Coordinates of C-alpha atoms in Angstrom, one line a residue:
Chain E
M244 CA -8.5 88.3 32.1
N245 CA -5.6 87.9 34.6
R246 CA -2.9 90.5 35.0
R247 CA -0.2 88.6 33.2
H248 CA -2.5 88.0 30.2
F249 CA -3.3 91.7 30.3
L250 CA 0.4 92.6 29.9
G251 CA 0.3 91.1 26.5
Q252 CA -2.0 93.8 25.1
S253 CA -0.6 96.5 22.9
V254 CA -0.3 100.0 24.3
A255 CA -2.8 101.3 21.8
G256 CA -5.3 98.6 22.7
L257 CA -5.3 99.4 26.3
G258 CA -7.2 102.6 25.9
L259 CA -10.1 100.8 24.3
L260 CA -10.6 98.9 27.5
A261 CA -10.8 102.0 29.6
G262 CA -14.0 102.5 31.6
F263 CA -14.1 106.2 31.4
S264 CA -17.5 107.5 30.5
G265 CA -18.5 109.5 27.4
Q266 CA -17.4 113.1 27.2
A267 CA -15.0 112.9 30.2
R268 CA -13.0 110.2 28.5
A269 CA -13.0 112.1 25.2
N270 CA -11.5 115.2 27.0
L271 CA -8.8 113.1 28.6
Q272 CA -7.9 111.5 25.2
K273 CA -7.8 114.7 23.2
A274 CA -6.0 116.8 25.7
E275 CA -2.4 117.7 24.9
I276 CA -0.2 117.4 28.0
L277 CA 3.3 118.8 27.8
V278 CA 5.8 117.8 30.4
I279 CA 8.8 120.2 30.5
G280 CA 11.9 118.7 32.0
G281 CA 12.8 115.0 32.3
G282 CA 14.3 114.8 35.8
Y283 CA 12.9 112.8 38.7
G284 CA 9.7 115.0 38.6
G285 CA 9.0 115.3 34.9
A286 CA 9.9 111.8 33.8
T287 CA 7.7 110.3 36.5
A288 CA 4.9 112.7 35.6
A289 CA 5.0 111.6 32.0
K290 CA 5.0 107.9 32.8
Y291 CA 2.2 108.1 35.4
L292 CA 0.0 110.4 33.3
R293 CA 0.0 107.5 30.9
L294 CA -0.5 104.9 33.5
F295 CA -3.3 106.7 35.4
S296 CA -5.1 107.4 32.1
N297 CA -5.0 103.8 31.1
N298 CA -2.5 104.9 28.4
T299 CA -5.0 107.2 26.7
A300 CA -3.6 110.7 27.5
R301 CA -1.4 112.3 24.9
V302 CA 1.9 113.1 26.7
T303 CA 4.9 114.8 25.3
L304 CA 8.1 115.2 27.3
I305 CA 10.6 117.9 26.4
E306 CA 14.1 117.3 27.8
P307 CA 17.4 118.7 26.5
N308 CA 19.6 115.8 27.7
A309 CA 19.9 112.7 25.6
A310 CA 19.9 110.5 28.8
F311 CA 18.7 110.8 32.4
L312 CA 21.6 111.8 34.6
S313 CA 20.9 111.3 38.3
C314 CA 21.9 114.0 40.8
P315 CA 21.4 111.5 43.7
L316 CA 24.6 109.5 43.9
S317 CA 26.6 111.9 41.6
N318 CA 28.7 112.8 44.6
L319 CA 30.3 109.3 44.3
V320 CA 31.4 110.4 40.8
V321 CA 32.9 113.6 42.3
G322 CA 34.7 111.4 44.9
G323 CA 35.9 109.0 42.2
S324 CA 34.4 105.7 43.4
R325 CA 31.8 105.7 40.6
T326 CA 31.5 106.8 37.0
M327 CA 28.7 108.7 35.1
A328 CA 27.7 105.4 33.5
D329 CA 26.6 104.2 36.9
I330 CA 24.1 107.0 37.3
T331 CA 22.9 107.4 33.7
S332 CA 19.6 105.8 32.4
S333 CA 17.9 105.9 29.0
Y334 CA 14.7 107.7 28.2
D335 CA 13.8 105.0 25.6
N336 CA 11.3 103.1 27.7
L337 CA 9.2 106.1 28.3
S338 CA 8.4 106.1 24.6
K339 CA 8.7 102.3 23.8
R340 CA 6.8 101.0 26.8
H341 CA 4.6 103.9 27.8
G342 CA 3.9 105.7 24.6
V343 CA 5.3 109.1 25.8
K344 CA 6.5 111.3 22.9
V345 CA 10.0 112.2 24.0
I346 CA 11.5 115.3 22.3
Q347 CA 15.2 116.1 22.9
D348 CA 15.0 119.9 23.0
S349 CA 14.6 122.7 25.5
V350 CA 11.7 125.0 26.1
V351 CA 12.8 128.6 25.8
S352 CA 9.4 130.3 26.6
I353 CA 5.9 129.5 27.6
D354 CA 2.9 131.7 26.7
P355 CA 0.3 130.9 29.4
D356 CA -2.4 133.0 27.5
K357 CA -2.0 131.2 24.2
K358 CA -1.1 128.0 26.0
T359 CA 1.9 127.3 23.9
A360 CA 5.6 126.5 24.5
K361 CA 8.4 127.5 22.2
L362 CA 11.3 125.2 21.8
A363 CA 15.0 126.1 21.2
S364 CA 14.6 124.5 17.7
G365 CA 11.9 127.2 17.0
K366 CA 9.0 124.7 17.1
I367 CA 5.9 125.9 18.9
L368 CA 3.8 123.3 20.8
S369 CA 0.3 123.8 22.1
Y370 CA -0.9 122.4 25.4
D371 CA -4.1 121.9 27.4
K372 CA -2.1 121.1 30.5
A373 CA 1.6 121.8 31.1
V374 CA 3.7 120.1 33.7
V375 CA 6.8 122.2 34.5
S376 CA 9.6 120.4 36.3
P377 CA 12.8 122.3 35.5
G378 CA 14.7 121.7 38.8
V379 CA 16.7 124.7 40.1
S380 CA 18.5 127.6 38.7
L381 CA 21.8 128.7 40.3
I382 CA 21.7 132.4 41.0
M383 CA 25.3 133.1 39.9
S384 CA 24.9 136.8 40.4
S385 CA 24.4 136.2 44.2
I386 CA 28.2 135.8 44.6
E387 CA 30.4 138.5 43.1
G388 CA 32.8 137.1 40.4
L389 CA 31.2 133.7 40.4
A390 CA 29.8 133.8 36.9
Q391 CA 33.2 134.8 35.5
A392 CA 35.0 132.2 37.6
N393 CA 32.7 129.5 36.3
K394 CA 33.2 130.7 32.7
E395 CA 36.9 130.4 33.2
G396 CA 36.5 126.9 34.6
V397 CA 38.0 127.9 37.9
T398 CA 34.9 127.4 40.1
L399 CA 32.5 124.6 39.3
Q400 CA 29.2 123.9 40.9
A401 CA 28.4 120.4 39.7
W402 CA 25.0 120.8 41.3
K403 CA 23.3 119.2 38.2
A404 CA 24.8 115.9 37.3
G405 CA 26.8 116.2 34.0
S406 CA 30.1 117.3 32.6
E407 CA 30.8 119.5 35.7
T408 CA 30.5 116.4 37.9
V409 CA 33.3 114.8 36.0
T410 CA 35.5 117.9 35.7
L411 CA 35.2 118.5 39.5
H412 CA 36.5 115.0 40.1
K413 CA 39.4 115.8 37.7
Q414 CA 40.1 119.0 39.7
L415 CA 40.2 117.0 42.9
A416 CA 42.5 114.4 41.3
A417 CA 44.8 117.1 40.1
M418 CA 45.0 119.0 43.4
R419 CA 48.4 118.9 45.2
D420 CA 48.6 116.9 48.4
G421 CA 48.3 119.5 51.2
G422 CA 45.7 121.4 49.2
V423 CA 42.3 122.7 50.3
F424 CA 39.1 121.7 48.6
A425 CA 36.5 124.3 49.5
I426 CA 32.7 123.7 49.4
S427 CA 30.4 126.6 50.1
I428 CA 26.7 126.2 50.9
P429 CA 24.0 128.8 50.4
E430 CA 21.3 129.5 52.9
A431 CA 18.5 127.0 52.8
P432 CA 16.3 126.3 50.9
Y433 CA 18.5 124.8 48.2
R434 CA 18.4 121.6 46.2
C435 CA 19.3 118.5 48.2
P436 CA 19.9 119.6 51.8
P437 CA 22.4 116.9 52.7
G438 CA 24.1 116.9 49.3
P439 CA 27.0 119.3 50.2
Y440 CA 27.8 117.4 53.4
E441 CA 27.7 114.1 51.5
R442 CA 30.1 115.6 48.9
A443 CA 32.4 116.7 51.7
C444 CA 32.5 113.0 52.9
Q445 CA 33.2 111.8 49.3
V446 CA 36.0 114.3 48.8
A447 CA 37.5 113.5 52.2
N448 CA 37.2 109.8 51.5
Y449 CA 39.3 110.4 48.3
L450 CA 41.8 112.6 50.1
K451 CA 42.2 110.1 52.9
Q452 CA 43.4 107.5 50.4
H453 CA 45.3 109.6 47.9
K454 CA 46.3 113.0 49.4
P455 CA 46.1 112.7 53.2
K456 CA 47.8 116.1 53.9
S457 CA 44.9 117.9 52.2
K458 CA 41.7 119.3 53.7
V459 CA 38.0 119.8 52.9
L460 CA 36.8 123.2 54.0
I461 CA 33.1 123.6 54.3
L462 CA 31.9 127.2 54.4
D463 CA 28.2 127.0 55.3
A464 CA 26.0 130.1 55.3
N465 CA 23.6 128.3 57.6
Q466 CA 23.6 128.2 61.4
D467 CA 24.4 124.5 61.4
V468 CA 24.4 121.4 59.2
T469 CA 21.0 121.5 57.6
S470 CA 20.3 117.8 57.3
K471 CA 21.5 114.7 59.2
G472 CA 23.7 117.0 61.2
A473 CA 24.6 114.8 64.2
L474 CA 25.3 111.8 61.9
F475 CA 27.5 113.8 59.5
K476 CA 29.5 115.4 62.4
K477 CA 30.1 112.0 64.0
V478 CA 31.3 110.6 60.6
W479 CA 33.6 113.6 60.2
A480 CA 35.1 113.1 63.6
E481 CA 35.4 109.3 63.4
Q482 CA 36.2 108.6 59.8
Y483 CA 37.9 111.8 58.7
P484 CA 39.7 113.3 61.7
G485 CA 41.6 116.4 60.7
L486 CA 40.4 116.2 57.1
I487 CA 37.2 118.2 57.3
D488 CA 37.1 121.8 58.6
Y489 CA 33.4 122.7 59.1
R490 CA 32.6 126.4 59.5
P491 CA 28.9 127.3 60.0
R492 CA 27.6 130.9 59.5
N493 CA 30.3 131.5 56.8
N494 CA 28.5 133.1 53.9
V495 CA 30.6 133.4 50.8
I496 CA 29.9 136.7 49.1
A497 CA 32.7 137.0 46.4
V498 CA 35.2 134.9 44.6
D499 CA 38.4 136.0 42.9
A500 CA 39.2 133.5 40.2
K501 CA 42.8 134.7 39.6
T502 CA 43.9 134.2 43.2
K503 CA 41.4 131.5 44.1
T504 CA 40.3 133.6 47.1
L505 CA 36.9 133.6 48.6
K506 CA 35.5 136.6 50.4
V507 CA 33.4 135.5 53.4
E508 CA 30.9 137.8 55.1
V509 CA 32.4 139.1 58.5
E510 CA 35.2 136.5 58.4
D511 CA 38.7 136.7 56.9
D512 CA 39.3 135.9 53.2
V513 CA 40.0 132.2 52.4
K514 CA 42.3 130.7 49.8
A515 CA 41.7 127.3 48.4
D516 CA 43.0 125.0 45.6
V517 CA 39.6 123.7 44.4
L518 CA 36.6 126.0 44.7
N519 CA 33.2 124.3 44.6
I520 CA 31.0 127.2 45.2
L521 CA 27.2 126.7 45.5
P522 CA 25.3 129.9 45.1
A523 CA 21.7 130.7 46.2
M524 CA 19.1 128.8 44.1
S525 CA 15.7 129.5 42.6
A526 CA 13.1 127.7 40.6
G527 CA 14.3 126.6 37.2
A528 CA 14.7 129.5 34.7
I529 CA 11.7 128.6 32.6
A530 CA 9.4 128.8 35.7
V531 CA 10.9 132.1 36.7
N532 CA 10.8 133.6 33.2
T533 CA 7.1 132.5 32.8
G534 CA 6.3 134.5 36.0
L535 CA 5.5 131.4 38.0
A536 CA 8.0 132.2 40.9
N537 CA 5.5 134.1 43.0
S538 CA 7.2 133.2 46.3
N539 CA 9.9 135.9 46.9
G540 CA 10.5 135.8 43.2
R541 CA 12.4 132.5 43.7
W542 CA 10.0 129.6 44.2
V543 CA 6.6 128.7 42.7
N544 CA 3.6 128.6 45.0
V545 CA 1.3 125.6 44.1
N546 CA -2.0 124.2 45.1
Y547 CA -0.7 121.0 46.9
L548 CA -3.7 119.0 45.8
N549 CA -2.8 119.2 42.1
F550 CA 0.5 121.1 42.0
E551 CA -1.0 123.7 39.8
S552 CA 0.8 127.0 39.9
T553 CA -1.2 129.7 41.8
A554 CA 0.1 132.2 39.2
Q555 CA -1.1 130.5 36.1
K556 CA -4.0 128.1 35.4
D557 CA -3.2 124.7 33.8
I558 CA 0.5 124.9 34.5
H559 CA 1.5 122.3 37.2
V560 CA 4.9 122.7 38.8
L561 CA 6.9 119.9 40.4
G562 CA 10.0 119.2 42.3
D563 CA 12.7 121.5 43.4
S564 CA 11.1 124.5 41.8
I565 CA 8.1 124.8 44.2
Q566 CA 7.8 126.7 47.5
V567 CA 7.9 123.7 49.8
A568 CA 5.4 122.7 52.5
P569 CA 6.7 122.4 56.1
A570 CA 9.7 120.0 56.4
M571 CA 9.4 119.0 52.7
P572 CA 12.9 118.6 51.3
K573 CA 13.9 119.5 47.7
S574 CA 14.9 116.0 46.7
G575 CA 14.6 113.7 43.7
H576 CA 12.5 111.2 45.7
M577 CA 10.1 114.0 46.7
A578 CA 9.9 115.2 43.0
N579 CA 8.9 111.7 42.0
Q580 CA 6.1 111.8 44.6
H581 CA 4.9 115.3 43.6
A582 CA 4.7 113.9 40.0
K583 CA 2.3 111.1 41.0
V584 CA 0.0 113.4 42.9
A585 CA 0.0 115.9 40.0
A586 CA -0.5 113.2 37.4
A587 CA -3.5 111.7 39.2
A588 CA -5.0 115.2 39.7
I589 CA -4.6 116.0 36.0
V590 CA -6.2 112.8 35.0
A591 CA -9.0 113.4 37.5
E592 CA -9.6 116.9 36.2
L593 CA -9.6 115.9 32.6
S594 CA -12.0 113.0 33.4
G595 CA -14.4 115.4 35.2
W596 CA -13.7 113.9 38.6
E597 CA -12.8 115.5 41.9
V598 CA -9.1 115.4 42.6
N599 CA -8.0 113.2 45.5
P600 CA -8.7 115.2 48.6
A601 CA -6.1 113.3 50.7
P602 CA -2.9 112.7 48.9
V603 CA 0.2 111.3 50.7
L604 CA 3.9 111.9 50.0
T605 CA 7.0 110.1 51.3
N606 CA 10.6 110.9 51.3
T607 CA 13.6 108.7 51.6
C608 CA 17.1 110.0 51.2
Y609 CA 20.4 108.2 51.5
S610 CA 23.7 109.9 51.8
F611 CA 27.0 108.0 51.3
V612 CA 29.6 108.8 53.9
N613 CA 32.3 106.7 52.2
E614 CA 32.0 104.4 49.1
R615 CA 30.0 101.8 51.0
Q616 CA 28.1 103.2 54.0
T617 CA 25.1 105.4 54.0
I618 CA 22.9 107.3 56.5
H619 CA 19.3 108.0 55.7
V620 CA 16.5 110.4 56.5
A621 CA 12.9 109.4 55.8
S622 CA 9.5 111.1 56.3
V623 CA 5.8 110.8 55.5
H624 CA 3.7 113.9 54.6
Q625 CA -0.1 113.8 54.7
Y626 CA -2.3 116.5 53.3
T627 CA -4.0 118.6 55.9
P628 CA -7.2 120.1 54.4
E629 CA -7.7 122.8 57.1
K630 CA -4.2 124.2 56.3
K631 CA -4.3 123.3 52.6
T632 CA -0.7 122.0 52.9
F633 CA 1.2 118.8 53.5
E634 CA 2.5 118.2 57.0
P635 CA 5.0 115.7 58.2
V636 CA 3.4 113.0 60.3
H637 CA 4.5 113.3 63.9
G638 CA 6.1 110.1 65.1
A639 CA 6.9 108.8 61.7
G640 CA 10.1 109.1 59.7
G641 CA 13.5 109.5 61.2
L642 CA 17.2 109.0 60.7
S643 CA 19.6 106.1 60.6
P644 CA 21.1 105.3 64.0
A645 CA 24.6 105.1 62.5
P646 CA 26.3 104.7 59.1
S647 CA 25.5 101.3 57.7
T648 CA 26.9 99.1 55.0
L649 CA 23.5 97.3 54.6
E650 CA 21.9 100.7 54.0
G651 CA 24.6 101.4 51.5
I652 CA 23.4 98.3 49.5
Y653 CA 19.8 99.5 49.9
A654 CA 20.7 102.9 48.6
W655 CA 21.8 101.4 45.3
G656 CA 18.6 99.3 45.4
W657 CA 16.6 102.5 46.0
A658 CA 18.4 104.1 43.0
H659 CA 17.7 101.3 40.6
N660 CA 14.1 101.1 41.7
I661 CA 13.4 104.8 41.5
W662 CA 15.1 105.1 38.1
A663 CA 12.8 102.2 36.9
D664 CA 9.8 103.8 38.5
S665 CA 10.4 107.1 36.8
L666 CA 11.7 105.9 33.5
A667 CA 11.0 102.2 32.8
Chain T
M1374 CA 7.0 95.2 31.4
S1375 CA 6.4 96.3 35.0
G1376 CA 5.2 99.7 33.9
L1377 CA 2.1 98.4 32.1
S1378 CA 0.9 96.2 34.9
I1379 CA -1.1 98.9 36.7
A1380 CA -4.7 98.0 37.1
Q1381 CA -7.3 99.6 34.9
I1382 CA -8.7 102.8 36.4
S1383 CA -12.4 103.6 35.7
N1384 CA -13.5 105.7 38.7
P1385 CA -12.1 108.2 41.1
S1386 CA -11.7 105.7 44.0
Q1387 CA -9.5 103.5 41.9
L1388 CA -7.4 106.5 40.9
Y1389 CA -6.9 107.6 44.5
K1390 CA -5.9 104.1 45.5
S1391 CA -3.5 103.9 42.6
G1392 CA -2.0 107.2 43.8
L1393 CA -1.6 105.9 47.3
V1394 CA 0.1 102.7 46.1
A1395 CA 2.4 104.7 43.9
T1396 CA 4.0 106.2 47.1
C1397 CA 5.6 102.8 47.6
A1398 CA 6.9 102.5 44.0
N1399 CA 10.0 104.6 44.4
C1400 CA 11.7 101.9 46.4
H1401 CA 9.6 98.8 45.6
G1402 CA 8.9 99.3 41.9
T1403 CA 5.9 100.5 39.9
N1404 CA 2.8 98.6 41.2
G1405 CA 5.1 96.6 43.5
N1406 CA 7.2 95.1 40.7
G1407 CA 10.7 95.9 42.0
V1408 CA 13.9 95.6 40.0
V1409 CA 15.0 92.0 40.5
G1410 CA 18.5 91.9 42.0
A1411 CA 18.4 95.5 43.2
S1412 CA 18.8 94.5 46.9
I1413 CA 15.5 96.1 48.1
P1414 CA 13.2 93.3 49.3
L1415 CA 10.8 92.3 46.6
I1416 CA 7.2 92.6 47.8
N1417 CA 5.4 91.2 44.8
T1418 CA 5.4 87.7 46.3
F1419 CA 3.1 88.6 49.3
T1420 CA -0.6 88.0 49.4
S1421 CA -2.6 91.0 50.6
E1422 CA -3.0 89.3 54.0
Q1423 CA 0.8 88.7 54.4
M1424 CA 1.6 92.2 53.3
L1425 CA -0.9 93.8 55.7
T1426 CA 0.6 91.7 58.6
Q1427 CA 4.1 93.0 57.7
L1428 CA 3.0 96.6 57.4
Q1429 CA 1.1 96.6 60.7
A1430 CA 4.1 95.0 62.4
Y1431 CA 6.3 97.8 61.1
K1432 CA 3.8 100.3 62.3
N1433 CA 3.3 98.9 65.8
G1434 CA 7.1 98.3 66.3
S1435 CA 7.0 94.6 66.5
R1436 CA 9.1 94.2 63.3
E1437 CA 12.4 96.0 63.0
G1438 CA 14.0 97.4 59.8
T1439 CA 15.7 100.4 58.4
I1440 CA 13.2 102.6 56.5
M1441 CA 10.0 100.7 56.7
P1442 CA 9.3 101.1 60.5
Q1443 CA 9.7 104.8 60.0
L1444 CA 7.5 105.1 56.9
A1445 CA 4.7 102.7 58.1
K1446 CA 4.1 104.9 61.1
G1447 CA 3.1 107.7 58.7
Y1448 CA 0.2 105.9 57.1
T1449 CA -3.3 105.5 58.7
D1450 CA -4.4 101.9 59.3
E1451 CA -6.9 102.3 56.5
Q1452 CA -4.2 103.5 54.1
L1453 CA -2.1 100.4 54.9
E1454 CA -5.1 98.2 54.3
T1455 CA -5.6 99.8 50.9
I1456 CA -2.0 99.4 50.0
A1457 CA -2.0 95.7 51.0
L1458 CA -5.2 95.0 49.1
Q1459 CA -3.9 96.8 46.0
L1460 CA -0.4 95.4 45.9
G1461 CA -0.9 92.0 47.4
K1462 CA -0.9 89.0 45.1
K1463 CA -4.4 87.9 44.5
R1464 CA -5.0 84.2 45.5

């Protein structure tokens, strides 16, 4: 049977052709696998659990959003050159093509002893294996007054693509010419290291065209730009002279919503017109509340061979929630790669096989510096058994030499391909 | 239907190989079937031999590019051979 002919088989029929032997195959087929969170990690895990099991594993995906909203590229929506429609994809193919049961709901608690998850709707689902991919939680209490300011709509974070992304653009569009758009960055690690600097570019790109007397103020708690530093600084100097005021070692500790004033550690207070304040982050709430965040109470330690939590058996954690290996970024691309290693390991375990002793991960990350040009960073991470971790391969990976329109075109190609790889 | 075109997996070795090949899928599509018209070069027209030649050229620096010269250097020669054998069009 050739590959094309094979495509014509029904999803249900595929399992019958599987070569898994006896009991192992039965274990794989009867296991209930619950994937919690349908972002880059969770959606990919759901799809690849089906693919790697020859479509025999029973996979349920729980995701509160009706559609997949991409955080990568959402800064273009903040800057106004793209809309949410450009970064939204359907979950339909996960069920239609791949036989994943998709439930639009959220998990409010996990009982690791009973191996159950409780949904917001009240339903309780049992699992044999849980894959937890909840992204990050923003620790609003880490900045005094931030929770209240967010509630009043004065400070938005827009660090998860959605309604705040659109509202932040509206705030930018409504800002007076001569105003200040402030972005604050927490100490690393946080989701998407180059994201805040890309956002600064997108806001500056808008201001340059529409409100040239205005400014972007970046208050960075870190010592320096945390990703693609030299490239971003060159762009700021060459494309946005006088528009971006970058201040490293500026840690925002409080916000006054009424006066739109930011209190910065050691430095003078700062007033701004739009306040885009990013607080410290942790593993997603469900991971923290389940007691999985055993690295400083913020991130989840995992066994990198199968991404199983070191705190709870049979709960595998992916993406931004994990305590990262050296030089491993918290990115959507990386979450997709985690998912494939975890999916293969879960299928191996349920089949009675050894898990792959030598998995590989890659990362590719584009940042748009205006509406057309991007800069990238790429890396390859091989598993090192002696250290039980992934390490970046020396001599591989790297940065763009300069902003590139061709790479801007590739960035959209990357997006359409990774969305298809995760969802279609 | 790109999602269903992954080869059948019946032993650990096939699973590990499928996992390795999946590292390419983010940019080049599941099992090498990229989104048509999405600007990233489609690789599903190459034979295994052609693909290996390209991957080695990226790794040894004789072929230029944007991302691929940087990523190819991160894989062992054996891994590149596996990728080419798995993803390349069978004659």
